[in-house]
Coordinates of N, CA and C in Angstrom, one line a residue:
M1 N -4.5 29.0 1.7 CA -4.9 27.9 0.8 C -5.5 26.8 1.7
A2 N -6.6 26.2 1.2 CA -7.3 25.1 2.0 C -6.5 23.9 2.0
K3 N -6.5 23.1 3.1 CA -5.8 21.9 3.2 C -6.4 20.8 2.2
K4 N -5.6 20.0 1.7 CA -6.0 18.8 1.0 C -6.7 17.8 1.9
I5 N -7.7 17.1 1.4 CA -8.4 16.1 2.1 C -8.1 14.7 1.5
I6 N -7.6 13.8 2.3 CA -7.2 12.5 1.9 C -8.1 11.4 2.4
A7 N -8.7 10.6 1.5 CA -9.5 9.5 1.9 C -8.7 8.3 2.3
V8 N -9.0 7.7 3.4 CA -8.2 6.6 4.0 C -9.1 5.4 4.1
T9 N -8.7 4.3 3.5 CA -9.6 3.1 3.6 C -9.4 2.5 5.0
P10 N -10.5 2.1 5.6 CA -10.5 1.5 7.0 C -9.9 0.1 7.1
L11 N -9.4 -0.3 8.2 CA -9.1 -1.7 8.5 C -10.3 -2.3 9.1
W12 N -10.3 -3.7 9.1 CA -11.5 -4.4 9.6 C -11.1 -5.4 10.6
D13 N -11.8 -5.4 11.8 CA -11.5 -6.4 12.9 C -12.6 -7.5 12.8
D14 N -12.2 -8.7 12.4 CA -13.1 -9.8 12.3 C -13.8 -10.2 13.6
E15 N -13.0 -10.2 14.7 CA -13.5 -10.6 16.0 C -14.5 -9.6 16.5
K16 N -14.2 -8.3 16.4 CA -15.1 -7.3 17.0 C -16.1 -6.9 15.9
E17 N -16.0 -7.3 14.7 CA -16.9 -6.9 13.6 C -17.0 -5.4 13.6
S18 N -15.8 -4.8 13.5 CA -15.7 -3.3 13.6 C -14.6 -2.8 12.7
I19 N -14.8 -1.6 12.1 CA -13.7 -0.9 11.4 C -12.8 -0.3 12.5
W20 N -11.5 -0.1 12.1 CA -10.6 0.5 13.0 C -9.5 1.1 12.2
M21 N -8.5 1.8 12.8 CA -7.5 2.5 12.1 C -6.2 2.6 12.9
L22 N -5.1 2.4 12.3 CA -3.8 2.6 12.9 C -3.5 4.1 12.8
P23 N -3.1 4.7 13.9 CA -2.9 6.2 13.9 C -1.8 6.7 13.0
G24 N -0.8 5.8 12.6 CA 0.3 6.3 11.8 C -0.2 6.7 10.4
Y25 N -1.2 6.1 9.9 CA -1.7 6.5 8.5 C -2.2 7.9 8.6
M26 N -3.1 8.2 9.6 CA -3.7 9.5 9.8 C -2.7 10.5 10.2
N27 N -1.8 10.2 11.1 CA -0.8 11.2 11.5 C 0.3 11.5 10.4
G28 N 0.6 10.5 9.6 CA 1.5 10.8 8.5 C 0.9 11.8 7.5
I29 N -0.4 11.6 7.3 CA -1.0 12.6 6.4 C -1.1 14.0 7.0
R30 N -1.5 14.0 8.3 CA -1.5 15.3 9.0 C -0.1 16.0 9.0
A31 N 0.9 15.2 9.2 CA 2.2 15.8 9.3 C 2.6 16.4 7.9
A32 N 2.0 15.8 6.8 CA 2.3 16.4 5.5 C 1.4 17.5 5.1
G33 N 0.5 17.9 6.1 CA -0.3 19.1 5.9 C -1.7 18.9 5.3
A34 N -2.1 17.7 5.3 CA -3.5 17.4 4.8 C -4.4 16.9 5.9
I35 N -5.7 16.7 5.6 CA -6.7 16.2 6.5 C -7.1 14.8 6.1
P36 N -6.8 13.8 7.0 CA -7.3 12.5 6.6 C -8.7 12.2 7.0
V37 N -9.4 11.5 6.2 CA -10.8 11.1 6.4 C -11.0 9.6 6.2
M38 N -11.4 8.9 7.2 CA -11.6 7.5 7.1 C -12.9 7.2 6.4
L39 N -12.9 6.4 5.4 CA -14.0 6.1 4.6 C -14.9 5.0 5.2
P40 N -16.2 5.0 4.9 CA -17.1 3.9 5.3 C -16.8 2.6 4.6
L41 N -17.2 1.5 5.2 CA -16.9 0.2 4.6 C -18.1 -0.5 4.2
H42 N -19.1 -0.5 5.0 CA -20.3 -1.4 4.7 C -21.5 -0.6 4.3
S43 N -21.4 0.7 3.9 CA -22.5 1.5 3.5 C -22.7 1.5 2.0
G44 N -21.9 0.7 1.3 CA -22.1 0.5 -0.1 C -21.1 1.4 -0.9
I45 N -20.9 0.9 -2.2 CA -19.9 1.6 -3.0 C -20.3 3.0 -3.3
E46 N -21.6 3.2 -3.6 CA -22.1 4.6 -3.9 C -21.8 5.6 -2.8
D47 N -22.0 5.2 -1.6 CA -21.8 6.1 -0.5 C -20.3 6.4 -0.3
A48 N -19.5 5.3 -0.4 CA -18.0 5.5 -0.3 C -17.5 6.4 -1.4
A49 N -18.0 6.2 -2.6 CA -17.6 7.0 -3.8 C -18.0 8.4 -3.6
E50 N -19.2 8.7 -3.0 CA -19.7 10.0 -2.8 C -18.7 10.8 -1.9
V51 N -18.3 10.1 -0.8 CA -17.4 10.7 0.1 C -16.1 11.0 -0.6
F52 N -15.6 10.0 -1.4 CA -14.3 10.1 -2.1 C -14.3 11.3 -3.1
E53 N -15.5 11.6 -3.6 CA -15.6 12.8 -4.5 C -15.1 14.1 -3.9
M54 N -15.3 14.1 -2.6 CA -14.9 15.3 -1.8 C -13.5 15.4 -1.5
C55 N -12.8 14.3 -1.8 CA -11.4 14.2 -1.3 C -10.4 14.4 -2.5
D56 N -9.2 14.7 -2.2 CA -8.1 15.0 -3.2 C -7.2 13.8 -3.5
G57 N -7.2 12.8 -2.7 CA -6.4 11.6 -2.9 C -6.9 10.4 -2.1
L58 N -6.3 9.3 -2.3 CA -6.7 8.0 -1.7 C -5.5 7.3 -1.2
L59 N -5.6 6.9 0.1 CA -4.6 6.1 0.8 C -5.2 4.7 1.0
L60 N -4.6 3.7 0.4 CA -5.0 2.3 0.5 C -4.1 1.7 1.6
T61 N -4.7 1.3 2.7 CA -3.9 0.9 3.9 C -3.6 -0.6 3.9
G62 N -2.9 -1.1 4.9 CA -2.6 -2.5 5.1 C -3.8 -3.3 5.7
G63 N -3.6 -4.5 6.0 CA -4.6 -5.3 6.7 C -4.8 -6.7 6.1
H64 N -6.0 -7.1 5.8 CA -6.3 -8.5 5.3 C -5.6 -8.8 4.0
D65 N -5.5 -10.1 3.8 CA -4.9 -10.6 2.5 C -5.9 -10.2 1.4
V66 N -5.4 -10.0 0.3 CA -6.2 -9.8 -0.9 C -6.7 -11.1 -1.4
S67 N -8.0 -11.2 -1.7 CA -8.6 -12.5 -2.1 C -8.0 -13.0 -3.3
P68 N -7.5 -14.2 -3.3 CA -6.9 -14.8 -4.5 C -7.9 -14.9 -5.7
S69 N -9.2 -14.8 -5.4 CA -10.2 -14.8 -6.5 C -10.0 -13.7 -7.5
L70 N -9.4 -12.6 -6.9 CA -9.2 -11.4 -7.8 C -8.1 -11.6 -8.8
Y71 N -7.3 -12.6 -8.6 CA -6.3 -12.9 -9.6 C -6.4 -14.3 -10.1
N72 N -7.6 -14.8 -10.0 CA -8.0 -16.1 -10.6 C -7.3 -17.3 -10.1
E73 N -7.1 -17.3 -8.7 CA -6.5 -18.4 -8.1 C -7.4 -18.9 -7.0
E74 N -7.2 -20.2 -6.7 CA -7.9 -20.8 -5.5 C -7.2 -20.4 -4.2
K75 N -7.9 -20.2 -3.2 CA -7.3 -19.8 -1.9 C -6.6 -21.0 -1.3
K76 N -5.3 -20.8 -1.0 CA -4.5 -21.9 -0.4 C -4.6 -21.8 1.1
D77 N -4.2 -22.9 1.7 CA -4.3 -23.0 3.2 C -3.5 -22.0 3.9
A78 N -2.3 -21.6 3.3 CA -1.4 -20.6 4.0 C -1.9 -19.2 3.8
C79 N -2.8 -19.0 2.9 CA -3.4 -17.6 2.7 C -4.1 -17.2 3.9
G80 N -4.0 -16.0 4.4 CA -4.7 -15.5 5.5 C -6.2 -15.1 5.3
A81 N -6.8 -14.6 6.3 CA -8.2 -14.1 6.2 C -8.3 -13.0 5.1
V82 N -9.4 -13.1 4.4 CA -9.7 -12.0 3.4 C -10.9 -11.2 3.9
C83 N -11.1 -10.1 3.3 CA -12.2 -9.2 3.7 C -12.9 -8.8 2.3
E84 N -13.9 -9.4 2.0 CA -14.6 -9.1 0.7 C -15.1 -7.7 0.6
A85 N -15.5 -7.2 1.7 CA -16.0 -5.8 1.7 C -14.9 -4.8 1.3
R86 N -13.7 -5.0 1.9 CA -12.6 -4.2 1.6 C -12.2 -4.3 0.1
D87 N -12.1 -5.6 -0.4 CA -11.7 -5.8 -1.8 C -12.7 -5.1 -2.7
T88 N -14.0 -5.1 -2.4 CA -15.0 -4.5 -3.3 C -14.9 -3.0 -3.3
I89 N -14.9 -2.4 -2.1 CA -14.8 -1.0 -2.0 C -13.5 -0.4 -2.5
E90 N -12.4 -1.0 -2.2 CA -11.1 -0.5 -2.6 C -10.9 -0.6 -4.1
L91 N -11.4 -1.7 -4.7 CA -11.2 -1.8 -6.1 C -12.0 -0.7 -6.8
A92 N -13.2 -0.5 -6.4 CA -14.1 0.6 -7.0 C -13.4 2.0 -6.8
L93 N -12.9 2.2 -5.6 CA -12.4 3.6 -5.3 C -11.0 3.8 -6.1
Y94 N -10.2 2.7 -6.2 CA -9.0 2.8 -6.9 C -9.3 3.2 -8.4
K95 N -10.3 2.5 -9.0 CA -10.6 2.7 -10.4 C -11.1 4.1 -10.6
K96 N -11.9 4.6 -9.6 CA -12.4 6.0 -9.6 C -11.3 7.0 -9.5
A97 N -10.3 6.7 -8.7 CA -9.2 7.6 -8.5 C -8.4 7.7 -9.9
L98 N -8.2 6.6 -10.6 CA -7.6 6.6 -11.9 C -8.4 7.4 -12.9
E99 N -9.7 7.3 -12.9 CA -10.5 8.0 -13.8 C -10.4 9.5 -13.5
R100 N -10.3 9.9 -12.3 CA -10.3 11.3 -11.9 C -8.8 11.8 -11.8
N101 N -7.9 10.9 -12.1 CA -6.4 11.2 -11.9 C -6.1 11.8 -10.6
K102 N -6.7 11.2 -9.5 CA -6.4 11.7 -8.2 C -5.2 10.8 -7.6
P103 N -4.3 11.4 -6.9 CA -3.2 10.7 -6.4 C -3.6 9.5 -5.5
V104 N -2.8 8.5 -5.6 CA -3.1 7.3 -4.8 C -1.8 6.8 -4.1
L105 N -1.8 6.5 -2.8 CA -0.7 5.9 -2.1 C -1.1 4.6 -1.5
G106 N -0.4 3.5 -1.9 CA -0.7 2.2 -1.4 C 0.4 1.7 -0.4
I107 N 0.0 1.1 0.7 CA 0.9 0.6 1.7 C 0.6 -0.8 2.0
C108 N 1.6 -1.7 1.9 CA 1.5 -3.1 2.3 C 0.3 -3.8 1.5
R109 N -0.8 -4.1 2.1 CA -1.9 -4.6 1.3 C -2.2 -3.7 0.1
G110 N -2.0 -2.4 0.3 CA -2.3 -1.4 -0.8 C -1.5 -1.7 -2.1
I111 N -0.2 -2.0 -1.9 CA 0.6 -2.3 -3.1 C 0.1 -3.6 -3.8
Q112 N -0.3 -4.6 -2.9 CA -0.7 -5.9 -3.4 C -2.0 -5.7 -4.2
L113 N -3.0 -4.9 -3.6 CA -4.3 -4.7 -4.3 C -4.1 -4.0 -5.6
I114 N -3.3 -2.9 -5.6 CA -3.0 -2.2 -6.8 C -2.5 -3.1 -7.9
N115 N -1.5 -3.9 -7.5 CA -0.9 -4.9 -8.5 C -1.9 -5.8 -9.1
V116 N -2.8 -6.3 -8.2 CA -3.9 -7.3 -8.7 C -4.9 -6.6 -9.6
I117 N -5.3 -5.4 -9.2 CA -6.2 -4.6 -10.1 C -5.6 -4.4 -11.4
Q118 N -4.3 -4.2 -11.5 CA -3.6 -3.9 -12.7 C -3.3 -5.2 -13.5
G119 N -3.8 -6.3 -13.0 CA -3.7 -7.6 -13.7 C -2.5 -8.4 -13.3
G120 N -1.8 -8.1 -12.2 CA -0.7 -8.9 -11.7 C -1.2 -10.0 -10.7
T121 N -0.3 -10.7 -10.2 CA -0.6 -11.8 -9.3 C 0.3 -11.7 -8.0
L122 N -0.1 -12.4 -7.0 CA 0.6 -12.4 -5.7 C 1.1 -13.8 -5.3
Y123 N 2.2 -13.8 -4.5 CA 2.5 -14.9 -3.7 C 1.4 -14.9 -2.5
Q124 N 0.7 -16.0 -2.4 CA -0.3 -16.1 -1.3 C 0.4 -16.2 0.1
D125 N 1.6 -16.8 0.1 CA 2.3 -16.9 1.3 C 3.8 -17.1 1.0
L126 N 4.6 -16.1 1.3 CA 6.0 -16.2 1.0 C 6.7 -17.3 1.6
P127 N 6.6 -17.6 2.9 CA 7.3 -18.7 3.6 C 7.1 -20.1 2.9
T128 N 5.9 -20.3 2.4 CA 5.6 -21.6 1.8 C 5.8 -21.7 0.3
E129 N 5.9 -20.5 -0.3 CA 6.0 -20.5 -1.8 C 7.3 -20.0 -2.3
T130 N 8.2 -19.6 -1.5 CA 9.6 -19.1 -1.9 C 10.6 -19.7 -0.9
L131 N 11.9 -19.6 -1.4 CA 13.0 -20.0 -0.5 C 13.7 -18.8 0.0
S132 N 13.1 -17.7 0.0 CA 13.7 -16.4 0.5 C 14.2 -16.5 1.9
E133 N 15.4 -16.0 2.1 CA 15.9 -15.9 3.5 C 15.8 -14.4 4.0
T134 N 15.2 -13.5 3.2 CA 15.0 -12.1 3.7 C 13.9 -12.1 4.7
E135 N 14.1 -11.3 5.7 CA 13.1 -11.1 6.8 C 12.0 -10.2 6.3
H136 N 10.8 -10.7 6.0 CA 9.7 -9.8 5.5 C 8.7 -9.7 6.6
H137 N 8.8 -10.4 7.7 CA 7.7 -10.4 8.7 C 8.4 -10.1 10.1
M138 N 8.7 -8.9 10.3 CA 9.5 -8.5 11.5 C 8.6 -8.5 12.8
S139 N 9.3 -8.4 13.9 CA 8.6 -8.2 15.2 C 8.8 -6.8 15.6
P140 N 8.0 -6.3 16.5 CA 8.1 -4.9 17.0 C 9.5 -4.7 17.6
P141 N 10.0 -3.5 17.6 CA 9.4 -2.2 17.1 C 9.5 -2.1 15.6
Y142 N 8.4 -1.6 15.0 CA 8.4 -1.5 13.6 C 9.1 -0.3 13.0
T143 N 9.8 0.4 13.9 CA 10.6 1.5 13.4 C 12.0 1.0 13.1
D144 N 12.3 -0.2 13.4 CA 13.6 -0.8 13.1 C 13.7 -1.2 11.6
I145 N 14.9 -1.5 11.2 CA 15.1 -2.0 9.8 C 15.0 -3.5 9.8
A146 N 14.2 -4.1 8.9 CA 14.1 -5.5 8.7 C 15.0 -6.0 7.6
H147 N 15.1 -5.3 6.5 CA 15.9 -5.7 5.4 C 16.2 -4.4 4.5
Y148 N 16.9 -4.6 3.5 CA 17.2 -3.5 2.6 C 16.6 -3.6 1.2
V149 N 16.3 -2.5 0.6 CA 15.8 -2.5 -0.8 C 16.8 -1.8 -1.7
N150 N 16.8 -2.2 -3.0 CA 17.6 -1.6 -4.0 C 16.8 -0.7 -4.9
I151 N 17.1 0.5 -5.0 CA 16.2 1.5 -5.7 C 16.8 1.8 -7.1
N152 N 15.9 1.8 -8.1 CA 16.3 2.1 -9.5 C 16.7 3.5 -9.6
R153 N 17.9 3.7 -10.1 CA 18.4 5.1 -10.2 C 17.6 5.9 -11.2
E154 N 16.8 5.3 -12.1 CA 16.0 6.0 -13.1 C 14.6 6.2 -12.7
S155 N 14.3 5.9 -11.4 CA 12.9 6.0 -10.9 C 12.6 7.3 -10.2
A156 N 11.3 7.6 -10.2 CA 10.9 8.8 -9.4 C 11.2 8.7 -7.9
L157 N 11.2 7.5 -7.4 CA 11.6 7.3 -6.0 C 13.0 7.7 -5.7
Y158 N 13.9 7.3 -6.7 CA 15.3 7.8 -6.5 C 15.4 9.3 -6.6
D159 N 14.7 9.9 -7.4 CA 14.6 11.4 -7.5 C 14.2 12.0 -6.2
L160 N 13.3 11.3 -5.5 CA 12.8 11.8 -4.3 C 13.7 11.7 -3.1
I161 N 14.4 10.5 -3.0 CA 15.2 10.3 -1.8 C 16.7 10.2 -2.1
G162 N 17.1 10.1 -3.3 CA 18.5 10.2 -3.7 C 19.5 9.1 -3.2
T163 N 19.0 7.9 -3.0 CA 19.8 6.8 -2.6 C 19.4 5.5 -3.4
E164 N 20.4 4.7 -3.6 CA 20.2 3.4 -4.3 C 19.9 2.2 -3.3
R165 N 20.2 2.4 -2.0 CA 20.1 1.4 -1.0 C 19.4 2.0 0.2
L166 N 18.3 1.3 0.6 CA 17.5 1.8 1.7 C 17.1 0.7 2.7
G167 N 17.3 1.0 4.0 CA 16.8 0.0 5.0 C 15.4 0.3 5.3
V168 N 14.5 -0.8 5.3 CA 13.1 -0.6 5.5 C 12.6 -1.5 6.6
N169 N 11.4 -1.2 7.1 CA 10.7 -2.1 8.0 C 9.9 -3.0 7.1
S170 N 9.3 -4.1 7.7 CA 8.6 -5.0 6.9 C 7.7 -5.9 7.7
Y171 N 6.4 -6.0 7.3 CA 5.5 -6.9 8.1 C 4.4 -7.4 7.1
H172 N 4.8 -8.5 6.4 CA 3.8 -9.0 5.4 C 4.2 -10.5 5.1
H173 N 3.2 -11.2 4.6 CA 3.5 -12.6 4.2 C 3.1 -12.8 2.7
Q174 N 2.4 -11.8 2.1 CA 2.1 -11.9 0.7 C 2.9 -10.8 0.0
A175 N 3.1 -10.9 -1.3 CA 3.9 -10.0 -2.1 C 3.6 -10.1 -3.5
I176 N 4.1 -9.2 -4.3 CA 3.9 -9.2 -5.8 C 4.7 -10.4 -6.3
K177 N 4.0 -11.2 -7.2 CA 4.6 -12.3 -7.9 C 4.9 -11.9 -9.3
T178 N 3.8 -11.6 -10.1 CA 4.0 -11.0 -11.4 C 3.5 -9.6 -11.4
L179 N 4.2 -8.7 -12.0 CA 3.9 -7.2 -11.9 C 2.7 -6.9 -12.9
G180 N 1.8 -6.1 -12.4 CA 0.6 -5.7 -13.1 C 1.0 -4.8 -14.3
E181 N 0.0 -4.7 -15.2 CA 0.2 -3.9 -16.4 C 0.3 -2.4 -16.1
N182 N 1.1 -1.7 -16.8 CA 1.4 -0.3 -16.6 C 2.0 0.1 -15.2
L183 N 2.5 -0.9 -14.5 CA 3.2 -0.7 -13.3 C 4.7 -0.8 -13.5
E184 N 5.4 0.1 -12.9 CA 6.9 0.1 -13.0 C 7.5 -0.1 -11.6
A185 N 8.3 -1.1 -11.4 CA 9.0 -1.3 -10.1 C 10.0 -0.3 -9.9
M186 N 10.0 0.3 -8.7 CA 11.0 1.4 -8.4 C 12.0 0.9 -7.4
A187 N 11.7 -0.2 -6.7 CA 12.6 -0.8 -5.7 C 12.4 -2.3 -5.5
W188 N 13.4 -3.0 -5.3 CA 13.4 -4.5 -5.1 C 14.1 -4.9 -3.8
S189 N 13.6 -5.9 -3.1 CA 14.4 -6.5 -2.0 C 15.5 -7.4 -2.5
D190 N 16.4 -7.8 -1.7 CA 17.6 -8.6 -2.2 C 17.1 -9.9 -2.8
D191 N 15.9 -10.4 -2.4 CA 15.5 -11.7 -2.9 C 14.6 -11.5 -4.2
G192 N 14.6 -10.2 -4.7 CA 14.0 -10.0 -6.0 C 12.5 -9.6 -6.0
L193 N 11.9 -9.4 -4.8 CA 10.5 -8.9 -4.8 C 10.4 -7.4 -5.0
A194 N 9.4 -7.1 -5.8 CA 9.1 -5.6 -6.0 C 8.6 -5.0 -4.7
E195 N 9.3 -4.0 -4.2 CA 8.9 -3.4 -3.0 C 8.3 -2.0 -3.1
A196 N 8.5 -1.4 -4.3 CA 7.9 -0.1 -4.5 C 7.5 0.0 -6.0
V197 N 6.3 0.4 -6.3 CA 5.9 0.5 -7.7 C 5.2 1.9 -7.9
R198 N 5.1 2.2 -9.2 CA 4.3 3.4 -9.6 C 3.6 3.1 -10.9
H199 N 2.5 3.8 -11.1 CA 1.7 3.6 -12.4 C 2.3 4.5 -13.4
R200 N 2.8 4.0 -14.5 CA 3.5 4.7 -15.6 C 2.6 5.8 -16.2
E201 N 1.3 5.7 -16.2 CA 0.5 6.6 -17.0 C -0.3 7.6 -16.1
K202 N 0.0 7.6 -14.8 CA -0.8 8.5 -13.9 C 0.2 9.4 -13.2
S203 N -0.3 10.6 -12.8 CA 0.6 11.6 -12.3 C 1.2 11.2 -10.9
F204 N 0.4 10.5 -10.1 CA 1.0 9.9 -8.8 C 0.1 8.8 -8.4
V205 N 0.6 7.6 -8.7 CA 0.0 6.3 -8.1 C 1.3 5.6 -7.7
W206 N 1.6 5.7 -6.4 CA 2.8 5.0 -5.8 C 2.3 4.0 -4.8
A207 N 3.1 3.0 -4.6 CA 2.8 2.0 -3.6 C 4.0 1.3 -3.0
F208 N 4.0 1.0 -1.8 CA 5.1 0.4 -1.1 C 4.8 -0.8 -0.3
Q209 N 5.7 -1.8 -0.3 CA 5.5 -3.0 0.5 C 5.9 -2.8 2.0
W210 N 6.7 -1.8 2.2 CA 7.1 -1.5 3.6 C 6.1 -0.5 4.2
H211 N 6.5 0.0 5.4 CA 5.5 0.8 6.2 C 6.0 2.1 6.7
P212 N 5.9 3.1 5.8 CA 6.3 4.5 6.2 C 5.4 5.1 7.3
E213 N 4.2 4.5 7.5 CA 3.3 5.1 8.6 C 3.9 4.7 10.0
F214 N 4.8 3.8 10.1 CA 5.3 3.4 11.4 C 6.5 4.3 11.8
D215 N 7.2 4.8 10.9 CA 8.4 5.5 11.3 C 8.6 6.9 10.7
F216 N 7.5 7.5 10.2 CA 7.7 8.8 9.5 C 8.1 9.9 10.5
E217 N 7.9 9.7 11.8 CA 8.4 10.8 12.7 C 9.9 10.8 12.9
S218 N 10.5 9.6 12.7 CA 12.0 9.5 12.9 C 12.7 9.3 11.6
N219 N 12.0 8.9 10.5 CA 12.7 8.6 9.2 C 12.3 9.6 8.2
P220 N 13.3 10.4 7.7 CA 13.0 11.5 6.7 C 12.6 10.9 5.4
V221 N 13.0 9.7 5.0 CA 12.5 9.1 3.8 C 11.0 8.8 3.8
S222 N 10.5 8.3 4.9 CA 9.1 8.0 5.1 C 8.3 9.3 5.1
R223 N 8.9 10.4 5.7 CA 8.2 11.7 5.7 C 8.1 12.2 4.3
R224 N 9.2 12.0 3.5 CA 9.1 12.5 2.1 C 8.1 11.8 1.3
I225 N 7.9 10.5 1.6 CA 6.8 9.8 0.9 C 5.5 10.4 1.1
F226 N 5.1 10.6 2.4 CA 3.9 11.3 2.7 C 3.8 12.7 2.1
D227 N 4.9 13.4 2.2 CA 4.9 14.8 1.6 C 4.6 14.8 0.1
A228 N 5.3 13.8 -0.6 CA 5.2 13.7 -2.1 C 3.7 13.4 -2.4
F229 N 3.1 12.5 -1.7 CA 1.7 12.1 -1.9 C 0.8 13.3 -1.8
V230 N 0.9 14.0 -0.6 CA 0.0 15.1 -0.4 C 0.3 16.3 -1.4
N231 N 1.5 16.5 -1.7 CA 1.9 17.6 -2.6 C 1.4 17.3 -4.0
A232 N 1.2 16.0 -4.3 CA 0.7 15.6 -5.7 C -0.7 16.0 -5.9

C-alpha cells in the first residue's frame, strides 16, 4: 500500500525572509507512516492548491500570530507579528480540505486559525487580556509539562487516549476566546481555555493548542495524535 502524503504549511522567518520548518512536524508524520511535503508560500494560492491536490491531508503548523483582521478586530500593541501570506494560503487550503473532506491537523497557530476561519475569535495576548495564572508560555525543554488539560469523556480525544487529565507542553500567547461555529472543544486548561477542538461535521479536523511535535518520540499520547491523523 502506498504511503499517505501530508501537506505541511511552512513557517516564515521575517529576518531572513525565508520559509523554514521545525523537524518535529515532519518527523511526527514520518513516524506515523506518511510522507510530509512542505508547501510553497509565495508562489500563489493556485500553485499551493495544485500541490495540495496531490496530498491526502493538511497539517497547519505553529508560528506567526493570526491577523486580528480575520476576526474583525484592530491589532493591539501586544499582538505579535503577523504573516499575511500564511493567513491567505492557509485559509484557502483549509477551506479546500473541508470541501474535499481531507483530514486536517492544526497545532498551536493551527488551532487558532481554524477557530477564526470557523467564525471564532482569539485573545490577542493572554498576559494582558486575562488574569490566568496557568503557564502557557514555557521555556525549553519543550518535552516537559507546562500545565494540565481536562478532557471531555464524551469526546473523540478521550476515546483515543483514555484519560480525563493530561499534562501538556505549551508555548503560545494567543488562544481561543470564542469558539468557532461547528467546532467542539475536546479539552480545556484549568483556566478555561479550549486546548483541543474538532470539527463536528468532518471526518477528521482536529486541532491542539499544545505541541505534540516536540515530544512524540517520548510521549505515547502525542504519537497517537499523529497516528490518528495519518490513519484518517
